[in-house]
Short mmCIF file of C-alpha atoms in Angstrom, two decimals:
data_model
loop_
_atom_site.label_atom_id
_atom_site.label_comp_id
_atom_site.label_asym_id
_atom_site.label_seq_id
_atom_site.Cartn_x
_atom_site.Cartn_y
_atom_site.Cartn_z
CA ARG A 964 4.25 55.83 50.42
CA ALA A 965 2.94 56.41 53.94
CA CYS A 966 -0.77 55.87 54.69
CA PRO A 967 -1.09 57.00 58.30
CA PHE A 968 -4.77 56.34 58.95
CA ALA A 969 -8.15 55.96 57.30
CA GLY A 970 -9.56 59.08 55.72
CA VAL A 971 -6.20 60.67 54.99
CA ALA A 972 -4.57 60.33 51.58
CA CYS A 973 -1.37 58.37 51.33
CA ARG A 974 1.67 60.62 50.98
CA ALA A 975 5.32 60.31 50.07
CA ALA A 976 6.86 58.49 52.98
CA GLU A 977 9.74 60.95 53.26
CA CYS A 978 11.44 63.64 51.18
CA GLY A 979 14.97 62.43 50.60
CA ASP A 980 14.19 58.71 50.39
CA GLY A 981 15.09 58.60 46.69
CA PHE A 982 11.54 57.98 45.47
CA ARG A 983 9.59 60.73 43.70
CA VAL A 984 5.88 60.31 44.40
CA ASP A 985 2.78 62.46 44.76
CA LEU A 986 3.53 66.16 44.26
CA GLU A 987 7.27 65.97 44.86
CA GLU A 988 9.07 67.77 42.01
CA CYS A 989 12.24 65.80 42.71
CA ASP A 990 13.89 63.49 45.22
CA ASP A 991 17.64 63.11 45.00
CA GLY A 992 17.99 60.85 48.01
CA ASN A 993 18.84 63.51 50.59
CA ALA A 994 17.21 66.38 52.44
CA ARG A 995 19.72 69.14 51.69
CA ASN A 996 19.28 72.50 50.03
CA GLY A 997 21.60 73.85 47.35
CA ASP A 998 22.13 70.69 45.31
CA GLY A 999 19.23 71.09 42.90
CA CYS A 1000 16.48 69.47 44.97
CA SER A 1001 15.50 71.26 48.18
CA ARG A 1002 14.89 69.63 51.52
CA SER A 1003 11.16 69.84 50.75
CA CYS A 1004 11.67 68.07 47.39
CA VAL A 1005 11.10 71.17 45.24
CA LEU A 1006 13.33 71.90 42.22
CA GLU A 1007 15.89 74.63 42.81
CA GLU A 1008 16.50 77.31 40.20
CA GLY A 1009 18.82 76.27 37.38
CA PHE A 1010 18.64 72.51 37.98
CA ALA A 1011 17.01 69.42 36.50
CA CYS A 1012 16.52 66.19 38.45
CA PRO A 1013 15.29 63.64 35.89
CA THR A 1014 16.16 60.43 37.79
CA PRO A 1015 14.96 60.02 41.39
CA GLY A 1016 17.63 58.92 43.83
CA THR A 1017 20.50 60.39 41.80
CA ARG A 1018 22.26 63.74 41.81
CA CYS A 1019 20.59 66.65 40.08
CA ARG A 1020 22.44 68.51 37.33
CA ARG A 1021 22.60 72.11 36.21
CA THR A 1022 20.64 72.99 33.10
CA THR A 1023 22.10 74.86 30.11
CA CYS A 1024 19.92 77.72 28.98
CA GLY A 1025 20.26 78.12 25.22
CA ASP A 1026 20.62 74.46 24.28
CA GLY A 1027 17.07 74.33 22.90
CA VAL A 1028 15.86 71.83 25.52
CA VAL A 1029 13.30 72.93 28.11
CA GLU A 1030 14.07 71.14 31.37
CA GLY A 1031 14.16 71.64 35.11
CA THR A 1032 13.07 75.11 36.17
CA GLU A 1033 13.34 76.57 32.66
CA ASP A 1034 10.13 78.18 31.42
CA CYS A 1035 11.35 78.10 27.80
CA ASP A 1036 14.47 77.50 25.74
CA ASP A 1037 14.51 78.65 22.14
CA GLY A 1038 18.14 77.73 21.57
CA ASN A 1039 19.45 81.25 21.01
CA LEU A 1040 20.98 84.15 22.90
CA GLN A 1041 18.49 86.79 21.82
CA ILE A 1042 16.26 88.98 23.92
CA GLY A 1043 12.89 90.29 22.84
CA ASP A 1044 11.87 87.08 21.06
CA GLY A 1045 9.64 85.68 23.81
CA CYS A 1046 12.31 83.77 25.72
CA THR A 1047 15.14 85.52 27.56
CA PRO A 1048 18.73 84.22 27.63
CA PHE A 1049 17.89 83.18 31.22
CA CYS A 1050 15.14 80.88 29.85
CA THR A 1051 12.27 82.86 31.36
CA THR A 1052 9.28 83.96 29.34
CA GLU A 1053 8.76 87.47 28.01
CA PRO A 1054 5.46 89.17 27.18
CA ASP A 1055 4.42 88.87 23.55
CA CYS A 1056 4.77 92.25 21.83
CA THR A 1057 4.70 91.04 18.21
CA ASP A 1058 1.65 93.09 17.22
CA GLY A 1059 2.82 96.31 18.90
CA THR A 1060 0.77 95.80 22.05
CA CYS A 1061 2.36 93.67 24.75
CA VAL A 1062 0.30 90.76 26.04
CA ALA A 1063 1.46 88.87 29.11
CA GLU A 1064 2.81 85.35 28.77
CA CYS A 1065 2.42 82.76 31.52
CA GLY A 1066 5.50 82.84 33.73
CA ASP A 1067 6.44 86.51 33.26
CA GLU A 1068 4.99 87.66 36.63
CA VAL A 1069 2.42 89.88 34.91
CA ILE A 1070 -1.27 88.90 35.08
CA PHE A 1071 -3.29 89.57 31.97
CA ALA A 1072 -6.60 87.92 30.98
CA PRO A 1073 -7.27 85.04 30.60
CA GLU A 1074 -4.60 84.39 33.26
CA THR A 1075 -5.95 84.18 36.80
CA CYS A 1076 -2.48 84.12 38.38
CA ASP A 1077 1.20 84.33 37.47
CA ASP A 1078 3.83 83.36 40.00
CA GLY A 1079 6.81 83.69 37.67
CA ASN A 1080 7.11 80.06 36.57
CA VAL A 1081 5.24 77.49 34.48
CA ARG A 1082 5.24 74.59 36.93
CA ASP A 1083 2.18 72.79 38.22
CA GLY A 1084 1.43 71.99 41.85
CA ASP A 1085 2.49 75.26 43.49
CA GLY A 1086 -0.89 76.98 43.35
CA CYS A 1087 -0.56 78.58 39.92
CA SER A 1088 -0.57 76.07 37.08
CA SER A 1089 1.59 75.89 33.97
CA SER A 1090 -1.21 77.71 32.13
CA CYS A 1091 -1.42 80.43 34.82
CA GLN A 1092 -4.71 79.27 36.30
CA VAL A 1093 -5.34 79.05 40.05
CA GLU A 1094 -5.13 75.40 41.05
CA GLU A 1095 -7.72 73.61 43.15
CA GLY A 1096 -7.07 74.02 46.84
CA PHE A 1097 -5.25 77.36 46.50
CA THR A 1098 -6.01 81.05 46.48
CA CYS A 1099 -3.68 83.42 44.61
CA VAL A 1100 -3.46 87.19 44.95
CA GLU A 1101 -1.21 89.85 43.44
CA VAL A 1102 1.08 91.02 46.20
CA PRO A 1103 3.64 93.78 45.61
CA VAL A 1104 6.65 92.10 47.16
CA ASP A 1105 9.34 94.07 48.94
CA PRO A 1106 11.92 95.18 46.38
CA PRO A 1107 14.81 92.70 46.36
CA PRO A 1108 18.34 93.91 47.16
CA THR A 1109 19.41 93.43 43.54
CA VAL A 1110 17.88 93.03 40.09
CA THR A 1111 19.67 91.04 37.37
CA LEU A 1112 18.85 91.63 33.70
CA PRO A 1113 20.16 89.81 30.62
CA ILE A 1114 22.50 91.96 28.54
CA VAL A 1115 23.50 91.01 25.00
CA ILE A 1116 27.00 92.19 24.07
CA ARG A 1117 28.26 92.20 20.50
CA ASP A 1118 32.01 92.56 19.98
CA PHE A 1119 33.38 94.27 16.86
CA LEU A 1120 36.74 94.75 15.19
CA PRO A 1121 37.76 98.37 14.44
CA ALA A 1122 38.44 99.35 10.84
CA CYS A 1123 40.81 102.14 11.95
CA GLN A 1124 43.84 102.44 14.19
CA ASP A 1125 42.57 105.53 15.99
CA GLY A 1126 39.82 108.12 15.86
CA ASN A 1127 39.46 110.42 12.84
CA SER A 1128 41.90 108.21 10.94
CA ALA A 1129 41.77 106.25 7.72
CA LEU A 1130 44.52 103.87 8.83
CA VAL A 1131 43.30 100.31 8.49
CA ALA A 1132 43.22 98.14 11.58
CA PHE A 1133 41.17 95.28 10.14
CA PRO A 1134 39.99 95.00 6.50
CA GLU A 1135 36.35 95.84 5.88
CA ARG A 1136 33.78 93.78 4.08
CA GLY A 1137 34.35 94.33 0.37
CA ASP A 1138 38.07 95.11 0.64
CA ALA A 1139 40.13 93.15 -1.87
CA GLY A 1140 41.24 89.86 -0.37
CA ALA A 1141 39.47 90.50 2.94
CA THR A 1142 38.11 87.47 4.79
CA PRO A 1143 35.82 87.42 7.80
CA PRO A 1144 35.74 88.58 10.48
CA PHE A 1145 35.76 92.06 9.00
CA GLY A 1146 36.62 95.40 10.56
CA HIS A 1147 33.76 97.85 11.03
CA ARG A 1148 33.90 101.46 9.80
CA ASP A 1149 31.86 102.81 12.76
CA PHE A 1150 34.37 101.67 15.38
CA GLN A 1151 37.48 103.75 16.19
CA CYS A 1152 37.23 105.66 12.91
CA VAL A 1153 35.28 108.66 14.22
CA ASN A 1154 35.30 110.86 17.30
CA ARG A 1155 32.93 113.73 16.55
CA GLY A 1156 31.03 114.21 19.83
CA LEU A 1157 27.35 114.07 20.79
CA GLN A 1158 24.98 113.70 17.84
CA THR A 1159 21.28 113.59 18.66
CA GLY A 1160 18.60 112.91 16.09
CA ALA A 1161 20.60 110.16 14.40
CA VAL A 1162 17.99 107.41 14.69
CA GLU A 1163 14.35 107.13 13.72
CA ALA A 1164 11.77 107.83 16.44
CA THR A 1165 10.48 104.24 16.41
CA LEU A 1166 12.05 100.78 16.23
CA ASP A 1167 11.76 98.64 13.12
CA ALA A 1168 9.72 95.45 12.85
CA ALA A 1169 12.58 93.46 14.43
CA GLY A 1170 12.72 95.81 17.41
CA LYS A 1171 16.02 97.44 16.35
CA PRO A 1172 16.92 101.14 15.93
CA VAL A 1173 17.19 102.54 12.40
CA LEU A 1174 19.73 105.18 11.28
CA ARG A 1175 18.04 108.13 9.64
CA GLU A 1176 18.81 108.38 5.93
CA ALA A 1177 19.87 112.02 6.29
CA VAL A 1178 22.59 111.02 8.77
CA GLU A 1179 24.42 108.56 6.51
CA GLY A 1180 28.06 109.55 6.24
CA VAL A 1181 27.60 112.50 8.61
CA ASP A 1182 29.96 112.93 11.57
CA ASN A 1183 29.73 109.72 13.64
CA PHE A 1184 28.01 107.30 11.27
CA SER A 1185 28.94 105.65 7.97
CA THR A 1186 25.99 103.87 6.34
CA ARG A 1187 22.57 102.59 7.33
CA GLU A 1188 23.67 99.07 6.44
CA ASN A 1189 26.67 99.31 8.74
CA PHE A 1190 24.51 100.69 11.55
CA ALA A 1191 22.02 97.83 11.16
CA GLU A 1192 24.83 95.44 12.14
CA TRP A 1193 25.34 97.03 15.55
CA TYR A 1194 22.52 95.15 17.25
CA ARG A 1195 22.27 92.07 15.07
CA SER A 1196 24.38 88.96 15.43
CA ASP A 1197 26.55 88.25 12.37
CA SER A 1198 29.64 86.08 12.71
CA ASP A 1199 31.24 87.91 9.77
CA VAL A 1200 31.45 91.16 11.74
CA ASN A 1201 30.78 90.47 15.43
CA ARG A 1202 30.67 88.00 18.28
CA THR A 1203 27.58 87.70 20.50
CA VAL A 1204 27.89 87.14 24.24
CA VAL A 1205 25.14 87.13 26.88
CA GLN A 1206 25.83 88.06 30.47
CA GLY A 1207 23.81 89.09 33.49
CA ILE A 1208 24.05 92.72 34.59
CA THR A 1209 23.17 93.17 38.26
CA LEU A 1210 21.74 96.44 39.54
CA PRO A 1211 21.87 96.75 43.34
CA GLN A 1212 19.42 98.82 45.35
CA LEU A 1213 20.82 102.35 45.33
CA SER A 1214 22.03 103.33 48.77
CA GLY A 1215 20.12 106.25 50.25
CA ALA A 1216 17.46 106.17 47.52
CA PRO A 1217 13.83 105.07 47.94
CA LEU A 1218 13.21 101.33 47.78
CA GLY A 1219 12.79 100.17 44.21
CA THR A 1220 15.64 102.31 42.89
CA TYR A 1221 18.40 100.26 41.30
CA GLN A 1222 21.65 101.38 39.75
CA PHE A 1223 24.56 99.87 37.89
CA ASP A 1224 27.52 102.25 37.84
CA SER A 1225 30.90 101.64 36.23
CA THR A 1226 33.63 104.00 35.06
CA GLN A 1227 35.40 101.09 33.37
CA LEU A 1228 32.81 98.98 31.59
CA TYR A 1229 34.67 96.25 29.72
CA PRO A 1230 32.35 93.23 29.97
CA LEU A 1231 34.38 91.19 27.47
CA THR A 1232 37.57 91.71 29.50
CA GLU A 1233 36.02 91.53 32.97
CA PRO A 1234 32.58 89.87 32.61
CA LEU A 1235 29.63 91.25 34.52
CA ASP A 1236 28.85 87.78 35.85
CA ASP A 1237 30.86 84.62 36.50
CA SER A 1238 31.39 83.82 32.81
CA ALA A 1239 34.81 83.75 31.16
CA PRO A 1240 36.29 86.55 29.00
CA ALA A 1241 35.02 86.32 25.43
CA GLY A 1242 35.06 88.09 22.09
CA PHE A 1243 37.77 88.70 19.51
CA VAL A 1244 40.49 89.39 22.09
CA ALA A 1245 39.78 86.09 23.85
CA GLU A 1246 39.93 84.35 20.47
CA GLY A 1247 43.36 85.82 19.77
CA ILE A 1248 42.14 87.75 16.71
CA GLU A 1249 42.31 91.23 18.23
CA PRO A 1250 44.89 92.72 20.60
CA THR A 1251 43.76 94.60 23.68
CA SER A 1252 43.57 98.38 23.36
CA GLN A 1253 44.86 100.91 25.83
CA ASP A 1254 42.51 103.50 27.28
CA GLY A 1255 43.43 106.84 25.74
CA VAL A 1256 43.03 108.75 29.00
CA PRO A 1257 46.39 109.90 30.42
CA MET A 1258 47.40 108.19 33.65
CA ASP A 1259 44.77 105.50 33.04
CA ASP A 1260 47.04 102.61 32.14
CA LEU A 1261 44.40 100.07 31.15
CA GLU A 1262 44.43 97.40 28.46
CA ALA A 1263 40.96 96.12 27.56
CA ASN A 1264 38.65 94.86 24.83
CA PHE A 1265 36.92 97.98 23.48
CA PHE A 1266 34.57 98.23 20.46
CA PHE A 1267 31.30 96.59 21.45
CA THR A 1268 27.57 97.28 21.66
CA SER A 1269 25.14 96.23 24.36
CA GLU A 1270 21.40 95.67 24.45
CA ILE A 1271 19.16 95.35 27.52
CA ARG A 1272 15.43 94.64 27.34
CA PHE A 1273 12.96 94.38 30.19
CA PHE A 1274 9.20 94.51 30.60
CA PHE A 1275 7.08 96.30 33.15
CA GLU A 1276 3.49 97.09 34.02
CA TYR A 1277 3.16 100.87 33.85
CA GLU A 1278 2.00 102.57 37.05
CA GLY A 1279 3.05 106.18 36.37
CA THR A 1280 5.91 106.35 38.89
CA GLU A 1281 8.73 104.92 36.76
CA GLU A 1282 11.90 106.83 35.88
CA LEU A 1283 15.00 105.85 33.91
CA GLU A 1284 18.34 107.67 33.89
CA PHE A 1285 21.51 106.98 31.94
CA VAL A 1286 24.92 108.60 32.25
CA GLY A 1287 27.82 107.49 30.09
CA ASP A 1288 29.47 107.09 26.71
CA ASP A 1289 29.33 106.52 23.80
CA ASP A 1290 25.99 106.15 21.97
CA VAL A 1291 22.89 105.41 24.05
CA TRP A 1292 19.29 105.21 22.88
CA VAL A 1293 16.44 104.16 25.13
CA PHE A 1294 13.15 103.09 23.59
CA ILE A 1295 9.97 102.57 25.60
CA ASN A 1296 6.94 101.07 23.91
CA ASP A 1297 9.03 101.09 20.70
CA ARG A 1298 9.37 104.89 20.90
CA LEU A 1299 12.53 106.90 21.42
CA ALA A 1300 12.77 108.18 25.00
CA VAL A 1301 16.49 108.97 25.48
CA ASP A 1302 18.74 110.13 22.62
CA LEU A 1303 22.50 110.33 23.28
CA GLY A 1304 24.00 109.26 19.95
CA GLY A 1305 27.55 109.84 18.79
CA VAL A 1306 31.08 109.23 20.05
CA HIS A 1307 31.31 111.45 23.10
CA GLY A 1308 32.29 111.72 26.74
CA ALA A 1309 29.83 111.03 29.53
CA GLU A 1310 26.39 112.52 28.85
CA ARG A 1311 23.18 112.31 30.88
CA GLY A 1312 19.72 111.38 29.69
CA VAL A 1313 16.63 110.91 31.85
CA VAL A 1314 12.99 110.10 31.20
CA ASP A 1315 10.15 110.44 33.71
CA LEU A 1316 7.53 108.13 32.25
CA ALA A 1317 4.61 110.03 33.74
CA GLU A 1318 5.74 113.25 32.06
CA ALA A 1319 6.28 111.44 28.76
CA GLU A 1320 3.15 109.31 29.04
CA ALA A 1321 1.35 110.80 26.03
CA SER A 1322 4.36 110.84 23.68
CA LEU A 1323 5.25 107.27 24.60
CA GLY A 1324 1.66 106.04 24.26
CA LEU A 1325 1.45 104.68 27.81
CA ARG A 1326 -1.61 103.89 29.89
CA VAL A 1327 -1.67 102.82 33.53
CA GLY A 1328 -1.93 99.06 33.79
CA GLY A 1329 -0.48 98.44 30.34
CA ILE A 1330 2.49 96.14 29.77
CA TYR A 1331 5.42 97.70 27.94
CA GLU A 1332 8.98 96.95 26.90
CA ALA A 1333 11.98 99.16 27.65
CA VAL A 1334 15.15 98.73 25.59
CA VAL A 1335 18.56 100.26 26.26
CA PHE A 1336 20.88 100.27 23.22
CA HIS A 1337 24.49 101.27 23.89
CA ALA A 1338 27.78 101.34 21.97
CA GLU A 1339 31.42 101.70 23.05
CA ARG A 1340 33.21 102.80 19.87
CA HIS A 1341 36.40 104.62 20.81
CA THR A 1342 39.35 104.03 23.12
CA THR A 1343 38.68 106.85 25.56
CA ARG A 1344 36.95 105.62 28.66
CA SER A 1345 33.92 103.39 28.91
CA GLN A 1346 31.47 104.81 31.41
CA TYR A 1347 28.03 103.34 32.03
CA ARG A 1348 25.50 104.22 34.73
CA LEU A 1349 21.95 102.96 34.45
CA THR A 1350 19.37 103.85 37.11
CA LEU A 1351 15.87 102.32 37.16
CA SER A 1352 13.22 103.51 39.59
CA ASN A 1353 9.91 101.75 40.35
CA PHE A 1354 10.00 99.30 37.46
CA ASN A 1355 8.53 96.67 39.77
CA ARG A 1356 6.09 93.83 39.29
CA ALA A 1357 3.53 92.24 41.59
CA PRO A 1358 3.63 88.48 40.98
CA SER A 1359 0.96 86.16 42.29
CA VAL A 1360 1.48 84.72 45.73
CA CYS A 1361 -0.44 81.46 46.06
CA GLU A 1362 -1.38 79.87 49.36
CA PHE A 1363 -3.12 76.57 50.03
CA THR A 1364 -6.50 76.65 51.74
CA CYS A 1365 -6.46 74.34 54.72
CA GLY A 1366 -9.95 73.09 55.46
CA ASP A 1367 -11.30 72.84 51.92
CA GLY A 1368 -10.90 69.07 51.81
CA ILE A 1369 -8.30 69.23 49.02
CA VAL A 1370 -4.81 67.96 49.79
CA THR A 1371 -2.13 70.08 48.08
CA ARG A 1372 1.62 69.59 47.89
CA PHE A 1373 2.07 71.63 51.04
CA GLU A 1374 -0.50 69.76 53.15
CA ALA A 1375 -0.11 66.36 54.76
CA CYS A 1376 -3.88 65.96 55.01
CA ASP A 1377 -7.12 67.91 54.71
CA ASP A 1378 -10.35 66.51 56.11
CA GLY A 1379 -12.29 69.70 55.44
CA GLU A 1380 -14.70 70.51 58.24
CA GLU A 1381 -13.42 67.49 60.17
CA ASN A 1382 -10.02 69.12 60.65
CA GLY A 1383 -8.98 69.95 64.19
CA ALA A 1384 -8.00 66.52 65.54
CA THR A 1385 -5.38 66.34 68.23
CA TYR A 1386 -5.04 62.56 67.88
CA ASN A 1387 -5.57 60.14 65.03
CA GLY A 1388 -6.76 62.70 62.50
CA CYS A 1389 -5.90 65.94 60.68
CA THR A 1390 -5.06 69.12 62.59
CA ASP A 1391 -6.29 72.64 61.90
CA ALA A 1392 -2.95 73.28 60.18
CA CYS A 1393 -3.45 70.33 57.80
CA THR A 1394 -0.71 68.33 59.42
CA VAL A 1395 -1.13 64.77 60.63
CA ALA A 1396 -1.91 64.62 64.34
CA PRO A 1397 -0.18 61.99 66.48
CA PHE A 1398 -1.66 58.59 65.70
CA CYS A 1399 -1.39 54.95 66.58
CA GLY A 1400 1.20 53.60 64.21
CA ASP A 1401 3.57 56.58 64.13
CA GLY A 1402 6.14 54.73 66.22
CA VAL A 1403 5.88 57.14 69.14
CA VAL A 1404 4.12 56.17 72.36
CA GLN A 1405 1.54 58.86 73.07
CA GLU A 1406 0.83 58.14 76.74
CA GLU A 1407 -1.42 61.20 76.98
CA PHE A 1408 -3.74 59.52 74.51
CA GLY A 1409 -3.73 56.17 76.27
CA GLU A 1410 -1.07 54.44 74.22
CA VAL A 1411 1.05 51.95 76.12
CA CYS A 1412 2.99 50.88 73.04
CA ASP A 1413 3.45 51.82 69.37
CA ALA A 1414 5.24 49.51 67.00
CA GLY A 1415 4.93 51.91 64.08
CA THR A 1416 3.42 51.15 60.70
CA PRO A 1417 1.96 48.66 59.99
CA VAL A 1418 0.15 48.71 63.28
CA GLY A 1419 -0.19 45.48 65.23
CA SER A 1420 2.69 43.11 65.91
CA ASP A 1421 3.95 40.64 68.44
CA GLU A 1422 5.02 43.62 70.49
CA CYS A 1423 1.97 45.86 70.33
CA ALA A 1424 -1.70 45.44 69.59
CA PRO A 1425 -3.32 47.37 66.72
CA ASP A 1426 -4.97 49.74 69.21
CA CYS A 1427 -1.59 50.70 70.74
CA GLN A 1428 -3.16 50.25 74.15
CA THR A 1429 -2.27 46.65 75.01
CA ILE A 1430 0.57 44.27 74.33
CA ASP A 1431 -0.74 41.74 71.84
CA ARG A 1432 -0.24 38.59 73.88
CA ARG A 1433 -1.75 35.61 72.16
CA CYS A 1434 -1.41 31.92 71.46
CA GLY A 1435 1.15 31.46 68.75
CA ASP A 1436 3.46 34.30 69.76
CA GLY A 1437 6.11 31.84 70.98
CA VAL A 1438 5.82 32.87 74.63
CA VAL A 1439 4.06 30.64 77.18
CA GLN A 1440 1.67 32.81 79.14
CA PRO A 1441 0.13 30.71 81.96
CA ASP A 1442 -2.18 33.55 83.02
CA LEU A 1443 -3.86 33.17 79.66
CA GLY A 1444 -4.25 29.40 80.26
CA GLU A 1445 -1.38 28.43 77.93
CA GLU A 1446 0.41 25.16 78.63
CA CYS A 1447 2.74 25.58 75.64
CA ASP A 1448 3.45 27.94 72.77
CA ASP A 1449 5.51 26.76 69.81
CA GLY A 1450 5.02 29.97 67.82
CA ASN A 1451 2.11 28.77 65.73
CA THR A 1452 -1.50 27.74 66.07
CA ALA A 1453 -1.28 24.47 64.13
CA ASN A 1454 -2.55 21.18 65.52
CA GLY A 1455 -0.73 17.87 65.44
CA ASP A 1456 2.70 19.13 66.41
CA GLY A 1457 2.44 18.68 70.18
CA CYS A 1458 0.94 22.10 70.93
CA ASP A 1459 -2.55 22.68 69.62
CA GLU A 1460 -4.28 25.77 68.36
CA ASN A 1461 -5.23 26.75 71.91
CA CYS A 1462 -1.69 26.29 73.23
CA ARG A 1463 -2.63 23.08 75.04
CA ARG A 1464 -0.38 20.06 75.06
CA GLU A 1465 -1.38 17.29 72.69
CA LEU A 1466 -0.97 13.61 73.24
CA ILE A 1467 0.82 12.19 70.28
#
């Protein structure tokens, strides 16, 4: 610790010295960014630094252990259960009305702030209360260049060799002698075009779409039980993979408009992030399939569903658009907003939330969930374009209050109304002013020497204004009346306590 002068709290001597003290979140023994602990000793996203002085390590979201910058970790790869696959908190929508959770960047009573994390010491506490010494306000930040959302992908095996065919590709559940993983009757077995009105108008209690009873066995769908498997993880029929889908700011569009656009969406063949290929093809269970479009010589892992969930505070300016194939259903506030069911070519669906406000049960200022359910069921293209406009949040921005007498992590000192010193005190910016003992000679303040901390040594007096020449310093100084100086002030050794020769 460093204790520069009276009246100022002792602080960590230096970030990067390998000792974690005061409000440092970490100290890995260096002052570099990008290795888990920043040059200001703050944890960097995705890292944990449990042992000061040693290297930080990356955390594993989904291992059930909350550590580092993780807000939560429920040990699964689900979305919509309160903790995202990125280990950030989601609003609680269990009773049908979303209530903000601390760390989700949405402020809702009794929260007084929410800066997007659940760490103490940065102005907004782990319980989303403004910390002493800070003020926090909601500030609509400039839209970032990209937005990344978690997307859950479930890979299936087709029960048929090609569309409109009864030829078996993989045995189904219930077939004689069949063992898991089973083929699925809804994949590659039908190709009947757009079919709206296939799902119920609201999600079930688990937040999943429900096939209407009247649609069972009609055109594109087999049974309600089979459909229920599309967006649920079951190792007997699918493989679950979580990736990050990044939507860049749409060029030429107003700020806050983001779009992901792909004419060849095969996330299990070419992942959307830096993860490795996964699913049944990667396991060697399923061969790749060739795109059925002439002149499009592409081998890929088809037959999958995807699910994206995100939360927003409704302002009345939001719009969502989807263009692609095959099935797509968008639910907002648990209510159907876009209906593009069936095995079909690219179709467009759009919802202006202000125009649909009444039917979707929205009110300005409310917190709601949007869910995009999608399925790729047939080997003819895989097109996916999702555009989100104005689904922004305004997280809390917390700033320390210099001059309130409370020293925060970001202040070296705070003497309250006494701030403003230019020497030996605390400045108006809550930084330590030059002082005697800082190892720098401040001639403009009358210092003729400065031996650093602790002040006072054989080389410099405690006031930093005179050399500390004295009896016992080992130097004979006749102008001080010294006849000898043996480096001590003991008597009986030939040079007495006054540096006068003794007769022995």
